[in-house]
Short mmCIF file of C-alpha atoms and ligand atoms in Angstrom, two decimals:
data_model
loop_
_atom_site.label_atom_id
_atom_site.label_comp_id
_atom_site.label_asym_id
_atom_site.label_seq_id
_atom_site.Cartn_x
_atom_site.Cartn_y
_atom_site.Cartn_z
CA CYS A 1179 21.87 -25.77 -14.71
CA PRO A 1180 25.35 -27.16 -13.88
CA ILE A 1181 26.17 -27.73 -10.26
CA GLU A 1182 28.67 -24.94 -10.35
CA THR A 1183 25.73 -22.53 -10.45
CA VAL A 1184 24.46 -23.65 -7.09
CA ASP A 1185 24.73 -20.31 -5.51
CA TYR A 1186 24.34 -18.25 -8.65
CA MET A 1187 23.23 -14.50 -8.47
CA PRO A 1188 23.07 -13.28 -11.93
CA CYS A 1189 23.49 -9.60 -11.14
CA GLU A 1190 26.24 -10.08 -8.65
CA ASP A 1191 28.53 -12.25 -10.68
CA PRO A 1192 32.14 -11.27 -9.87
CA LYS A 1193 33.28 -12.89 -13.13
CA ARG A 1194 31.32 -10.36 -15.09
CA ASN A 1195 31.46 -7.39 -12.85
CA SER A 1196 35.25 -7.38 -11.97
CA ARG A 1197 35.93 -5.78 -15.27
CA LEU A 1198 33.85 -2.64 -14.45
CA SER A 1199 35.05 0.65 -13.00
CA ARG A 1200 36.32 0.47 -9.24
CA VAL A 1201 35.38 4.09 -8.66
CA MET A 1202 32.99 4.23 -5.74
CA ASN A 1203 32.76 0.49 -5.77
CA PHE A 1204 30.66 0.46 -8.95
CA TYR A 1205 31.87 -2.89 -9.80
CA ARG A 1206 30.50 -4.51 -6.71
CA GLU A 1207 26.84 -3.02 -7.31
CA ARG A 1208 24.26 -4.84 -9.27
CA HIS A 1209 25.10 -5.37 -12.93
CA CYS A 1210 22.58 -7.79 -14.64
CA PRO A 1211 23.23 -9.88 -17.77
CA LEU A 1212 20.79 -9.31 -20.60
CA PRO A 1213 17.88 -11.82 -20.69
CA GLU A 1214 19.53 -13.71 -23.48
CA GLU A 1215 22.69 -13.97 -21.56
CA THR A 1216 21.07 -15.35 -18.51
CA PRO A 1217 21.09 -19.17 -18.33
CA LEU A 1218 17.42 -20.56 -18.83
CA CYS A 1219 17.76 -23.50 -16.61
CA LEU A 1220 16.94 -24.52 -13.07
CA ILE A 1221 19.55 -24.02 -10.31
CA PRO A 1222 20.21 -27.32 -8.48
CA PRO A 1223 20.50 -27.43 -4.73
CA PRO A 1224 23.88 -28.50 -3.15
CA LYS A 1225 24.46 -32.06 -2.49
CA GLY A 1226 23.02 -33.02 0.96
CA TYR A 1227 20.61 -30.06 0.84
CA ARG A 1228 17.97 -30.33 3.67
CA ILE A 1229 14.68 -28.49 4.50
CA PRO A 1230 15.94 -25.52 6.37
CA VAL A 1231 15.78 -25.44 10.26
CA THR A 1232 12.59 -23.71 11.11
CA TRP A 1233 12.11 -20.31 12.73
CA PRO A 1234 12.89 -19.38 15.61
CA GLU A 1235 15.49 -22.15 16.01
CA SER A 1236 17.01 -20.96 12.66
CA LEU A 1237 18.13 -17.70 14.32
CA HIS A 1238 20.74 -19.90 16.23
CA LYS A 1239 21.64 -22.73 13.89
CA ILE A 1240 21.33 -23.81 10.34
CA TRP A 1241 22.26 -26.91 8.46
CA HIS A 1242 26.04 -26.83 7.29
CA SER A 1243 25.26 -28.91 4.23
CA ASN A 1244 22.92 -26.29 2.91
CA MET A 1245 25.69 -23.82 2.48
CA PRO A 1246 28.98 -25.40 3.12
CA HIS A 1247 31.05 -22.26 3.19
CA ASN A 1248 33.42 -22.20 6.15
CA LYS A 1249 35.21 -18.98 5.40
CA ILE A 1250 33.14 -16.54 7.68
CA ALA A 1251 33.22 -19.17 10.58
CA GLU A 1252 36.99 -19.37 10.33
CA ARG A 1253 37.63 -15.69 9.98
CA LYS A 1254 34.87 -14.22 12.32
CA GLY A 1255 34.45 -17.14 14.68
CA HIS A 1256 36.40 -15.08 17.46
CA GLN A 1257 33.99 -12.17 16.98
CA GLY A 1258 31.00 -14.51 17.76
CA TRP A 1259 29.57 -14.34 14.15
CA MET A 1260 29.16 -17.94 13.69
CA LYS A 1261 31.09 -21.33 14.11
CA GLU A 1262 30.81 -24.95 12.67
CA GLU A 1263 29.42 -27.49 15.07
CA GLY A 1264 28.78 -31.04 13.80
CA GLU A 1265 26.03 -30.78 11.12
CA PHE A 1266 25.29 -27.28 11.97
CA PHE A 1267 26.58 -23.71 11.76
CA ILE A 1268 25.85 -22.02 15.11
CA PHE A 1269 25.24 -18.31 15.46
CA PRO A 1270 26.01 -17.14 19.04
CA GLY A 1271 24.69 -13.58 18.06
CA GLY A 1272 27.87 -11.80 17.99
CA GLY A 1273 29.34 -9.22 15.57
CA THR A 1274 32.44 -7.19 14.85
CA MET A 1275 31.30 -4.41 17.32
CA PHE A 1276 29.37 -6.81 19.59
CA PRO A 1277 31.42 -9.87 20.11
CA ASP A 1278 29.57 -10.54 23.33
CA GLY A 1279 26.29 -10.71 21.49
CA ALA A 1280 23.59 -8.37 19.82
CA VAL A 1281 21.22 -8.72 22.97
CA GLN A 1282 23.57 -6.84 25.30
CA TYR A 1283 24.44 -4.38 22.55
CA ILE A 1284 20.80 -3.66 21.94
CA GLN A 1285 20.18 -3.38 25.71
CA ASN A 1286 22.90 -0.73 25.75
CA LEU A 1287 21.37 1.19 22.82
CA GLY A 1288 17.97 0.97 24.79
CA MET A 1289 19.47 3.19 27.44
CA HIS A 1290 19.47 6.06 24.80
CA ILE A 1291 16.71 5.28 22.28
CA PRO A 1292 13.21 3.94 22.59
CA THR A 1293 13.95 0.40 21.48
CA SER A 1294 10.72 -0.87 23.21
CA GLY A 1295 7.12 0.24 23.22
CA GLY A 1296 6.46 0.53 19.42
CA VAL A 1297 7.97 3.93 18.92
CA LEU A 1298 10.56 2.43 16.55
CA ARG A 1299 9.50 -0.16 13.95
CA THR A 1300 11.39 0.08 10.71
CA ALA A 1301 15.17 -0.23 10.87
CA LEU A 1302 18.03 -0.39 8.29
CA ASP A 1303 21.18 -2.30 9.14
CA MET A 1304 23.95 -1.33 6.68
CA GLY A 1305 26.76 -3.67 6.08
CA CYS A 1306 25.20 -6.34 8.29
CA GLY A 1307 27.46 -9.27 8.29
CA VAL A 1308 25.36 -12.39 9.14
CA ALA A 1309 22.56 -9.93 10.50
CA SER A 1310 22.38 -10.82 14.12
CA PHE A 1311 21.56 -7.07 14.92
CA GLY A 1312 18.42 -7.32 12.94
CA GLY A 1313 17.65 -10.77 14.15
CA TYR A 1314 17.63 -9.85 17.69
CA LEU A 1315 15.82 -6.67 17.20
CA LEU A 1316 12.81 -8.73 16.25
CA ASN A 1317 12.50 -9.44 20.01
CA GLU A 1318 11.61 -5.75 20.43
CA ASP A 1319 9.17 -5.95 17.60
CA ILE A 1320 11.52 -3.72 15.49
CA LEU A 1321 11.63 -4.91 11.85
CA THR A 1322 15.11 -4.45 10.29
CA ILE A 1323 15.98 -4.97 6.74
CA SER A 1324 19.76 -5.60 6.60
CA PHE A 1325 21.87 -5.64 3.60
CA ALA A 1326 25.71 -6.31 2.82
CA ALA A 1327 27.55 -6.70 -0.40
CA LYS A 1328 28.48 -9.96 -1.76
CA ASP A 1329 32.19 -9.93 -0.66
CA SER A 1330 35.21 -11.93 0.14
CA HIS A 1331 33.48 -13.48 3.28
CA LYS A 1332 31.18 -15.09 0.75
CA ALA A 1333 27.53 -15.89 1.52
CA GLN A 1334 27.02 -13.69 4.63
CA ILE A 1335 23.51 -12.78 3.25
CA GLN A 1336 22.89 -16.33 2.31
CA PHE A 1337 23.43 -17.33 5.95
CA ALA A 1338 21.21 -14.51 7.13
CA LEU A 1339 18.27 -15.60 4.92
CA GLU A 1340 18.78 -19.24 5.88
CA ARG A 1341 18.41 -18.10 9.47
CA GLY A 1342 15.06 -16.33 8.48
CA ILE A 1343 16.20 -12.79 8.91
CA PRO A 1344 15.14 -10.08 6.42
CA THR A 1345 18.09 -9.28 4.33
CA PHE A 1346 19.10 -8.78 0.59
CA VAL A 1347 22.36 -8.17 -1.18
CA ALA A 1348 23.37 -4.66 -1.91
CA MET A 1349 26.53 -2.45 -2.05
CA LEU A 1350 26.17 1.19 -1.37
CA GLY A 1351 28.34 2.57 -4.24
CA THR A 1352 27.32 4.98 -6.86
CA ARG A 1353 23.46 4.63 -6.70
CA ARG A 1354 20.76 5.24 -4.25
CA LEU A 1355 19.76 2.27 -2.10
CA PRO A 1356 16.46 0.90 -3.40
CA PHE A 1357 14.14 2.44 -0.88
CA PRO A 1358 11.95 5.63 -0.69
CA ALA A 1359 12.73 8.71 1.22
CA TYR A 1360 11.96 8.84 5.02
CA SER A 1361 11.57 5.03 5.34
CA PHE A 1362 13.49 4.10 8.42
CA ASP A 1363 12.92 4.97 12.19
CA LEU A 1364 16.46 3.77 12.96
CA VAL A 1365 19.54 3.46 10.63
CA HIS A 1366 22.39 1.50 11.96
CA CYS A 1367 26.01 0.70 10.92
CA SER A 1368 28.35 -1.14 13.08
CA ARG A 1369 31.75 -1.26 11.46
CA CYS A 1370 29.95 -1.16 8.12
CA LEU A 1371 32.99 0.33 6.59
CA ILE A 1372 30.82 2.90 4.40
CA PRO A 1373 32.74 6.14 4.31
CA PHE A 1374 30.11 8.45 5.36
CA THR A 1375 32.13 11.54 4.95
CA ALA A 1376 33.82 10.86 1.62
CA TYR A 1377 32.76 12.31 -1.62
CA ASN A 1378 31.44 15.43 0.13
CA PHE A 1379 29.33 13.59 2.46
CA THR A 1380 27.47 11.68 -0.38
CA TYR A 1381 26.86 8.71 1.80
CA PHE A 1382 25.73 10.61 4.95
CA LEU A 1383 23.26 12.38 2.67
CA GLU A 1384 21.92 9.09 1.45
CA VAL A 1385 21.35 8.02 5.06
CA ASP A 1386 19.64 11.26 5.78
CA ARG A 1387 17.36 10.62 2.78
CA LEU A 1388 16.34 7.26 4.01
CA LEU A 1389 15.85 8.31 7.74
CA ARG A 1390 12.40 9.30 8.89
CA PRO A 1391 12.24 12.81 10.48
CA GLY A 1392 12.83 12.33 14.16
CA GLY A 1393 14.66 8.99 13.51
CA TYR A 1394 17.86 7.76 15.09
CA LEU A 1395 21.26 7.18 13.42
CA VAL A 1396 23.58 4.74 15.29
CA ILE A 1397 27.13 4.39 14.11
CA SER A 1398 29.55 2.18 15.95
CA GLY A 1399 33.17 1.44 14.99
CA PRO A 1400 35.28 3.56 12.78
CA PRO A 1401 35.43 6.61 12.65
CA VAL A 1402 33.66 7.14 15.99
CA GLN A 1403 36.53 8.18 18.36
CA TRP A 1404 38.95 5.82 16.45
CA SER A 1405 42.54 6.37 16.34
CA LYS A 1406 43.96 7.38 12.97
CA GLN A 1407 40.50 8.45 11.90
CA GLU A 1408 40.31 11.85 13.71
CA LYS A 1409 39.57 13.71 10.51
CA GLU A 1410 36.91 11.48 9.51
CA TRP A 1411 35.36 11.54 13.09
CA ASN A 1412 35.57 15.50 13.00
CA ASP A 1413 33.91 15.59 9.65
CA LEU A 1414 31.22 13.22 10.65
CA GLN A 1415 30.38 15.39 13.73
CA SER A 1416 30.44 18.57 11.63
CA VAL A 1417 28.07 17.26 8.94
CA ALA A 1418 25.67 15.83 11.56
CA GLN A 1419 25.64 19.34 13.24
CA ALA A 1420 25.22 21.13 9.82
CA MET A 1421 22.06 18.91 9.37
CA CYS A 1422 20.80 19.92 12.83
CA TYR A 1423 21.06 16.30 14.10
CA GLU A 1424 20.99 16.16 17.92
CA VAL A 1425 23.76 14.29 19.64
CA ILE A 1426 22.04 11.75 21.99
CA ALA A 1427 25.13 9.89 23.10
CA VAL A 1428 28.82 9.25 22.26
CA GLU A 1429 30.10 6.40 24.25
CA GLY A 1430 33.34 4.67 23.38
CA ASN A 1431 33.04 3.90 19.60
CA THR A 1432 29.38 4.38 19.43
CA ALA A 1433 27.53 7.55 18.57
CA ILE A 1434 23.84 8.17 18.35
CA TRP A 1435 22.03 11.07 16.75
CA LYS A 1436 18.44 12.10 16.23
CA LYS A 1437 17.31 13.72 12.99
CA PRO A 1438 15.20 16.79 13.47
CA SER A 1439 11.40 16.05 13.26
CA VAL A 1440 10.80 19.20 11.18
CA ASP A 1441 12.65 21.01 8.51
CA SER A 1442 14.28 23.93 10.21
CA CYS A 1443 17.84 23.62 9.19
CA VAL A 1444 18.13 25.14 5.71
CA SER A 1445 20.43 27.98 6.64
CA ARG A 1446 22.71 25.91 8.64
CA GLN A 1447 23.01 23.39 5.85
CA SER A 1448 23.82 25.98 3.13
CA ASN A 1449 26.30 27.84 5.38
CA PHE A 1450 28.01 24.47 5.49
CA GLY A 1451 27.87 24.19 1.81
CA LEU A 1452 25.20 21.61 1.41
CA ALA A 1453 22.92 22.16 -1.51
CA ILE A 1454 19.20 21.12 -1.55
CA CYS A 1455 18.35 18.61 -4.18
CA SER A 1456 16.30 20.02 -7.15
CA ASN A 1457 12.49 19.68 -6.99
CA ALA A 1458 12.73 17.73 -10.13
CA ASP A 1459 14.39 14.67 -8.35
CA ASP A 1460 11.69 12.78 -6.46
CA PRO A 1461 13.63 11.81 -3.31
CA SER A 1462 11.64 8.44 -3.35
CA LYS A 1463 12.82 7.44 -6.79
CA ALA A 1464 15.64 4.96 -6.04
CA TRP A 1465 15.79 2.33 -8.92
CA TYR A 1466 19.11 2.75 -10.71
CA PHE A 1467 19.29 6.39 -9.54
CA LYS A 1468 22.63 7.90 -9.33
CA LEU A 1469 23.51 9.30 -5.80
CA LYS A 1470 23.57 13.04 -5.74
CA ASN A 1471 25.56 15.25 -3.40
CA CYS A 1472 22.58 17.16 -2.09
CA VAL A 1473 20.10 17.13 0.61
CA SER A 1474 16.73 15.43 -0.20
CA LYS A 1475 13.51 17.10 1.00
CA LEU A 1476 9.97 15.98 1.11
CA SER A 1477 7.11 18.41 1.61
CA ILE A 1478 5.67 16.11 4.25
CA GLN A 1479 7.68 15.93 7.39
CA GLY A 1480 6.22 16.34 10.85
CA GLU A 1481 3.12 14.17 10.16
CA ILE A 1482 5.29 11.16 9.38
CA ALA A 1483 7.99 11.79 12.04
CA VAL A 1484 8.96 9.26 14.62
CA GLY A 1485 6.70 10.24 17.54
CA SER A 1486 3.96 11.56 15.53
CA ILE A 1487 3.26 8.50 13.37
CA PRO A 1488 1.13 6.04 15.47
CA ASN A 1489 3.19 3.49 17.44
CA TRP A 1490 3.49 -0.12 16.19
CA PRO A 1491 1.18 -2.05 15.75
CA LYS A 1492 -1.44 0.75 15.36
CA ARG A 1493 0.42 2.17 12.34
CA LEU A 1494 -0.20 -1.02 10.38
CA ILE A 1495 -3.85 -0.19 9.89
CA SER A 1496 -3.88 3.66 10.14
CA PRO A 1497 -3.86 5.35 6.78
CA PRO A 1498 -0.46 7.40 6.79
CA ALA A 1499 -0.27 10.99 5.56
CA ARG A 1500 1.55 9.88 2.43
CA VAL A 1501 -1.47 7.92 1.30
CA THR A 1502 -3.29 11.08 0.44
CA PHE A 1503 -0.93 11.43 -2.55
CA VAL A 1504 -2.71 8.57 -4.10
CA LYS A 1505 -6.15 9.27 -5.64
CA ASN A 1506 -8.90 8.44 -3.16
CA GLY A 1507 -5.89 7.17 -1.07
CA ILE A 1508 -7.56 6.79 2.28
CA ASP A 1509 -10.62 4.92 0.91
CA VAL A 1510 -8.41 2.81 -1.38
CA PHE A 1511 -6.11 1.91 1.68
CA LYS A 1512 -8.91 0.93 3.96
CA ALA A 1513 -10.58 -1.25 1.18
CA ASP A 1514 -7.28 -2.78 0.24
CA THR A 1515 -6.47 -3.79 3.83
CA GLU A 1516 -9.95 -5.36 4.37
CA LEU A 1517 -9.77 -7.09 1.04
CA TRP A 1518 -6.46 -8.85 1.67
CA ALA A 1519 -7.55 -9.75 5.21
CA ARG A 1520 -10.46 -11.64 3.62
CA ARG A 1521 -8.36 -13.12 0.83
CA VAL A 1522 -5.48 -14.34 3.18
CA ALA A 1523 -8.19 -16.03 5.48
CA TYR A 1524 -9.45 -17.77 2.23
CA TYR A 1525 -5.85 -18.87 1.27
CA LYS A 1526 -5.33 -20.43 4.78
CA LYS A 1527 -8.70 -21.97 5.24
CA SER A 1528 -9.67 -23.19 1.80
CA LEU A 1529 -6.38 -23.44 -0.15
CA HIS A 1530 -4.45 -24.82 2.86
CA VAL A 1531 -1.54 -22.60 2.28
CA LYS A 1532 0.74 -23.28 5.35
CA LEU A 1533 0.96 -19.61 6.43
CA GLY A 1534 0.97 -19.25 10.17
CA THR A 1535 2.97 -22.72 10.42
CA ALA A 1536 6.90 -23.00 11.05
CA SER A 1537 7.23 -24.24 7.39
CA ILE A 1538 6.83 -20.77 6.02
CA ARG A 1539 9.11 -18.10 7.27
CA ASN A 1540 10.55 -16.03 4.42
CA VAL A 1541 7.79 -14.52 2.17
CA MET A 1542 7.98 -12.33 -0.81
CA ASP A 1543 5.07 -10.30 -2.33
CA MET A 1544 6.23 -9.61 -5.82
CA ASN A 1545 3.78 -6.88 -6.47
CA ALA A 1546 2.99 -5.38 -3.00
CA PHE A 1547 1.02 -2.10 -3.75
CA PHE A 1548 0.09 -0.95 -0.18
CA GLY A 1549 1.54 -4.04 1.61
CA SER A 1550 -1.77 -5.33 2.52
CA PHE A 1551 -1.03 -8.95 1.99
CA ALA A 1552 1.88 -8.55 4.44
CA ALA A 1553 -0.31 -6.81 6.81
CA ALA A 1554 -2.86 -9.62 6.94
CA ILE A 1555 -0.21 -12.02 8.06
CA PHE A 1556 1.69 -9.81 10.37
CA SER A 1557 0.99 -12.08 13.46
CA ASP A 1558 2.29 -15.28 11.71
CA PRO A 1559 5.92 -16.25 12.29
CA VAL A 1560 6.94 -14.70 8.85
CA TRP A 1561 8.66 -11.67 7.50
CA VAL A 1562 7.66 -10.33 4.09
CA MET A 1563 9.81 -8.65 1.49
CA ASN A 1564 7.28 -6.21 -0.18
CA VAL A 1565 8.52 -5.60 -3.71
CA ILE A 1566 7.22 -2.49 -5.47
CA PRO A 1567 8.03 -3.10 -9.25
CA SER A 1568 9.87 -0.22 -10.78
CA ASN A 1569 7.24 0.09 -13.51
CA LYS A 1570 4.46 0.77 -10.88
CA PRO A 1571 3.46 3.69 -8.89
CA LEU A 1572 5.94 4.32 -6.13
CA THR A 1573 3.76 3.17 -3.14
CA LEU A 1574 6.71 1.58 -1.07
CA ASP A 1575 6.73 4.90 1.12
CA ILE A 1576 3.22 3.92 2.32
CA ILE A 1577 4.38 0.20 3.17
CA TYR A 1578 7.28 1.62 5.33
CA ASP A 1579 4.79 4.23 7.06
CA ARG A 1580 2.79 1.24 8.20
CA GLY A 1581 5.75 -0.50 9.67
CA LEU A 1582 6.48 -3.03 6.97
CA VAL A 1583 9.60 -3.35 4.74
CA GLY A 1584 10.53 -3.87 1.14
CA VAL A 1585 12.42 -2.87 -1.90
CA TYR A 1586 11.87 -1.45 -5.42
CA HIS A 1587 12.82 -4.03 -8.08
CA ASP A 1588 12.33 -4.55 -11.92
CA TRP A 1589 11.07 -8.02 -12.48
CA CYS A 1590 12.48 -8.10 -15.96
CA GLU A 1591 15.85 -8.57 -13.97
CA PRO A 1592 16.88 -11.09 -11.49
CA PHE A 1593 16.42 -10.17 -7.82
CA SER A 1594 19.51 -9.44 -5.40
CA THR A 1595 19.20 -12.70 -3.35
CA TYR A 1596 20.71 -16.07 -3.34
CA PRO A 1597 19.00 -19.17 -4.70
CA ARG A 1598 16.69 -21.05 -2.27
CA THR A 1599 15.85 -18.00 0.02
CA TYR A 1600 11.95 -17.79 0.08
CA ASP A 1601 9.48 -20.20 1.40
CA LEU A 1602 6.36 -18.45 -0.26
CA ILE A 1603 6.32 -16.32 -3.18
CA HIS A 1604 2.97 -14.34 -3.69
CA VAL A 1605 2.04 -12.33 -6.82
CA ALA A 1606 -1.07 -10.69 -7.87
CA ASP A 1607 -1.26 -9.49 -11.39
CA ILE A 1608 1.99 -11.10 -12.53
CA ASP A 1609 1.44 -10.06 -16.21
CA THR A 1610 1.56 -6.36 -15.29
CA ILE A 1611 4.99 -6.36 -13.76
CA ARG A 1612 6.64 -7.23 -17.08
CA ARG A 1613 4.78 -4.44 -19.11
CA SER A 1614 5.30 -0.79 -19.68
CA SER A 1615 2.42 1.04 -21.28
CA GLY A 1616 0.76 -2.43 -22.00
CA GLU A 1617 3.78 -3.69 -23.93
CA PRO A 1618 5.77 -6.62 -22.68
CA ARG A 1619 9.40 -6.01 -21.80
CA CYS A 1620 10.43 -9.42 -21.00
CA ASN A 1621 9.08 -13.05 -20.97
CA LEU A 1622 6.92 -14.68 -18.26
CA VAL A 1623 9.11 -17.70 -18.62
CA ASP A 1624 12.07 -15.68 -17.56
CA ILE A 1625 10.42 -14.26 -14.51
CA MET A 1626 9.07 -17.76 -13.40
CA VAL A 1627 12.58 -19.29 -13.91
CA GLU A 1628 13.78 -16.39 -11.64
CA MET A 1629 10.94 -17.27 -9.07
CA ASP A 1630 12.19 -20.85 -9.13
CA ARG A 1631 15.90 -19.72 -8.38
CA ILE A 1632 14.87 -17.81 -5.27
CA LEU A 1633 12.32 -20.37 -4.02
CA ARG A 1634 13.34 -22.96 -1.47
CA PRO A 1635 12.76 -26.59 -2.38
CA LYS A 1636 9.25 -27.48 -1.27
CA GLY A 1637 8.53 -23.74 -1.39
CA MET A 1638 5.20 -22.43 -2.55
CA VAL A 1639 4.12 -20.03 -5.11
CA LEU A 1640 0.56 -18.31 -5.14
CA VAL A 1641 -0.42 -16.43 -8.32
CA TYR A 1642 -3.66 -14.29 -8.21
CA ASP A 1643 -4.61 -13.22 -11.66
CA SER A 1644 -7.02 -13.31 -14.63
CA PRO A 1645 -8.06 -16.82 -15.99
CA GLU A 1646 -6.11 -16.10 -19.22
CA VAL A 1647 -2.86 -15.34 -17.30
CA ILE A 1648 -3.35 -18.11 -14.80
CA GLU A 1649 -3.66 -20.38 -17.94
CA LYS A 1650 -0.25 -19.10 -19.38
CA VAL A 1651 1.49 -19.50 -16.07
CA ASN A 1652 0.07 -23.05 -15.69
CA ARG A 1653 1.49 -24.02 -19.18
CA ILE A 1654 4.97 -23.03 -17.90
CA VAL A 1655 4.62 -24.93 -14.58
CA PRO A 1656 5.72 -28.39 -15.81
CA ALA A 1657 8.95 -26.94 -17.39
CA LEU A 1658 9.75 -25.82 -13.90
CA ARG A 1659 8.78 -29.17 -12.37
CA TRP A 1660 6.36 -27.48 -10.02
CA THR A 1661 3.08 -29.14 -9.10
CA ALA A 1662 0.15 -26.83 -9.34
CA THR A 1663 -3.54 -26.64 -8.58
CA LEU A 1664 -6.00 -23.99 -9.84
CA HIS A 1665 -8.63 -22.50 -7.56
CA ASP A 1666 -11.54 -20.05 -7.69
CA ILE A 1667 -11.08 -16.84 -5.72
CA GLU A 1668 -12.47 -16.18 -2.40
CA PRO A 1669 -16.31 -16.14 -2.22
CA GLY A 1670 -18.15 -12.90 -2.43
CA SER A 1671 -15.61 -11.27 -4.73
CA GLU A 1672 -16.83 -9.89 -8.11
CA ASN A 1673 -13.41 -10.06 -9.77
CA ASN A 1674 -12.90 -12.36 -12.66
CA LYS A 1675 -9.73 -14.01 -11.10
CA LYS A 1676 -8.32 -17.39 -10.58
CA ILE A 1677 -5.56 -18.63 -8.24
CA LEU A 1678 -2.72 -20.89 -9.02
CA VAL A 1679 -1.00 -22.63 -6.01
CA ALA A 1680 2.23 -24.30 -6.93
CA THR A 1681 4.90 -26.26 -5.00
CA LYS A 1682 8.60 -26.62 -6.02
CA MET A 1683 9.95 -30.02 -6.21
C1 LIG B 2974 33.34 -5.63 9.52
S1 LIG B 2974 31.82 -6.20 8.83
C2 LIG B 2974 30.63 -5.82 10.08
C3 LIG B 2974 29.35 -6.58 10.10
C4 LIG B 2974 28.38 -6.21 11.10
N1 LIG B 2974 27.85 -4.88 10.93
C5 LIG B 2974 28.98 -6.57 12.46
O1 LIG B 2974 29.03 -5.55 13.32
O2 LIG B 2974 29.33 -7.66 12.84
C6 LIG B 2974 31.45 -5.15 7.52
C7 LIG B 2974 30.28 -5.43 6.65
O3 LIG B 2974 29.99 -4.35 5.81
C8 LIG B 2974 29.82 -4.62 4.56
N2 LIG B 2974 30.09 -3.60 3.73
C9 LIG B 2974 31.17 -2.87 3.72
N3 LIG B 2974 31.01 -1.83 2.81
C10 LIG B 2974 29.80 -1.89 2.18
C11 LIG B 2974 29.00 -1.08 1.35
N4 LIG B 2974 29.57 -0.11 0.69
N5 LIG B 2974 27.78 -1.60 1.04
C12 LIG B 2974 27.26 -2.56 1.67
N6 LIG B 2974 27.86 -3.35 2.53
C13 LIG B 2974 29.21 -2.97 2.81
C14 LIG B 2974 30.52 -5.88 4.43
O4 LIG B 2974 30.03 -6.70 3.44
C15 LIG B 2974 30.31 -6.56 5.76
O5 LIG B 2974 29.21 -7.25 5.75
#
């Protein structure tokens, strides 16, 4: 592709999207070109690109030449977001609401919520800037998925991913965020500019959908005790009260609530005028799902509440209550966990995949099922974006219950991330992610070109599939200028499968 495409994100292209409606920021959400409108070419790296600084140093500094965009450093330097220093961008750890650094801010939160000890594991940081909050929560073993829109700051999520922090690009606008219900033990917004009380509390109700029963909501910045935002602050307190959220603390411009662990709030909600969503709307459906102004309910509550679900890391291998919705769920969960532990040991030992070394930090599993591949590498210095394809059963809730993170995505469309953001892409059964009822919906070539876009130079791809599919994938490899080797699967397995291991140039 031409050099101008160096940071190209097909679905977040302002040139295309600026013509769309501005109501509820629709134009800043994902809008993808049709496959035939997407350029079928390889995105080049910028001039002077270098192999990224490795984790954990990358939390503090990245190469300037890998994304030479100085706008944020110039505009937000005084808030401690980032600054240019010689060949590097340096990240002092600050943010708009924590200019003195995320560490101190997290310590303050720890006076009110259990930030240590494994009670809280999955967190969502809405409107994250360069994601220092999520980056430093990793010290507490809290795994945060952070998101922000592609906006005038340019490249904030690109910086966060270059730092090795779990993030992706999203705008909360007219649609649900691509996560199942009751996913997050903690939802955080520091000056995230999301108007929680507008549109009859629609965005507050979306947060409530995502928050696990017994989970914590932290909002710092406007409208919390903010001048000229008295109405919004009153409305926010009223809706939280109507939803039976317990006020844990209001200090300065930070407010902390706890969502009830069990559902005992229906009459208060209806007195306030909040409707319950129809049973026909699965609250965990969230792929291009229009936001609704109603309260989402799941039949399962207490069992998966913060405080009831086992603490991290025990919850990684304990079959969660929601697994029982899958046929023979508990047995399948246990077998899948063991299977992937064996397989990953084989990947490391016999295929020499550099998992467990500093050269692999950002990992994607394109077809994650129960997240067992990620579970098998949880003690390596990696984080894994577990993707549940939108044409597959919705098992992402189980991934969150076990303390891992991920998103829904349709692989017939580009992913909401910048080029060169993953070190390793793993995919089992690649051919199934492009089919519905057996029929292909898009080309394997397009999926592999997209994999190449999001893969870092020298990054690795691991495909686990039938010999016929591996053969097809291998025929496309030279066009992508990857080098690939083919392997048998792990000994002792009865599956008729093969493994392709490829490296990007
Ligand atoms: C003032 S910055 C705060 C960043 C960070 N939370 C901090 O405290 O430093 C606002 C952030 O919210 C993001 N943002 C604003 N509205 C958003 C929306 N509706 N959906 C996603 N991100 C949004 C912006 O892109 C930006 O990252």
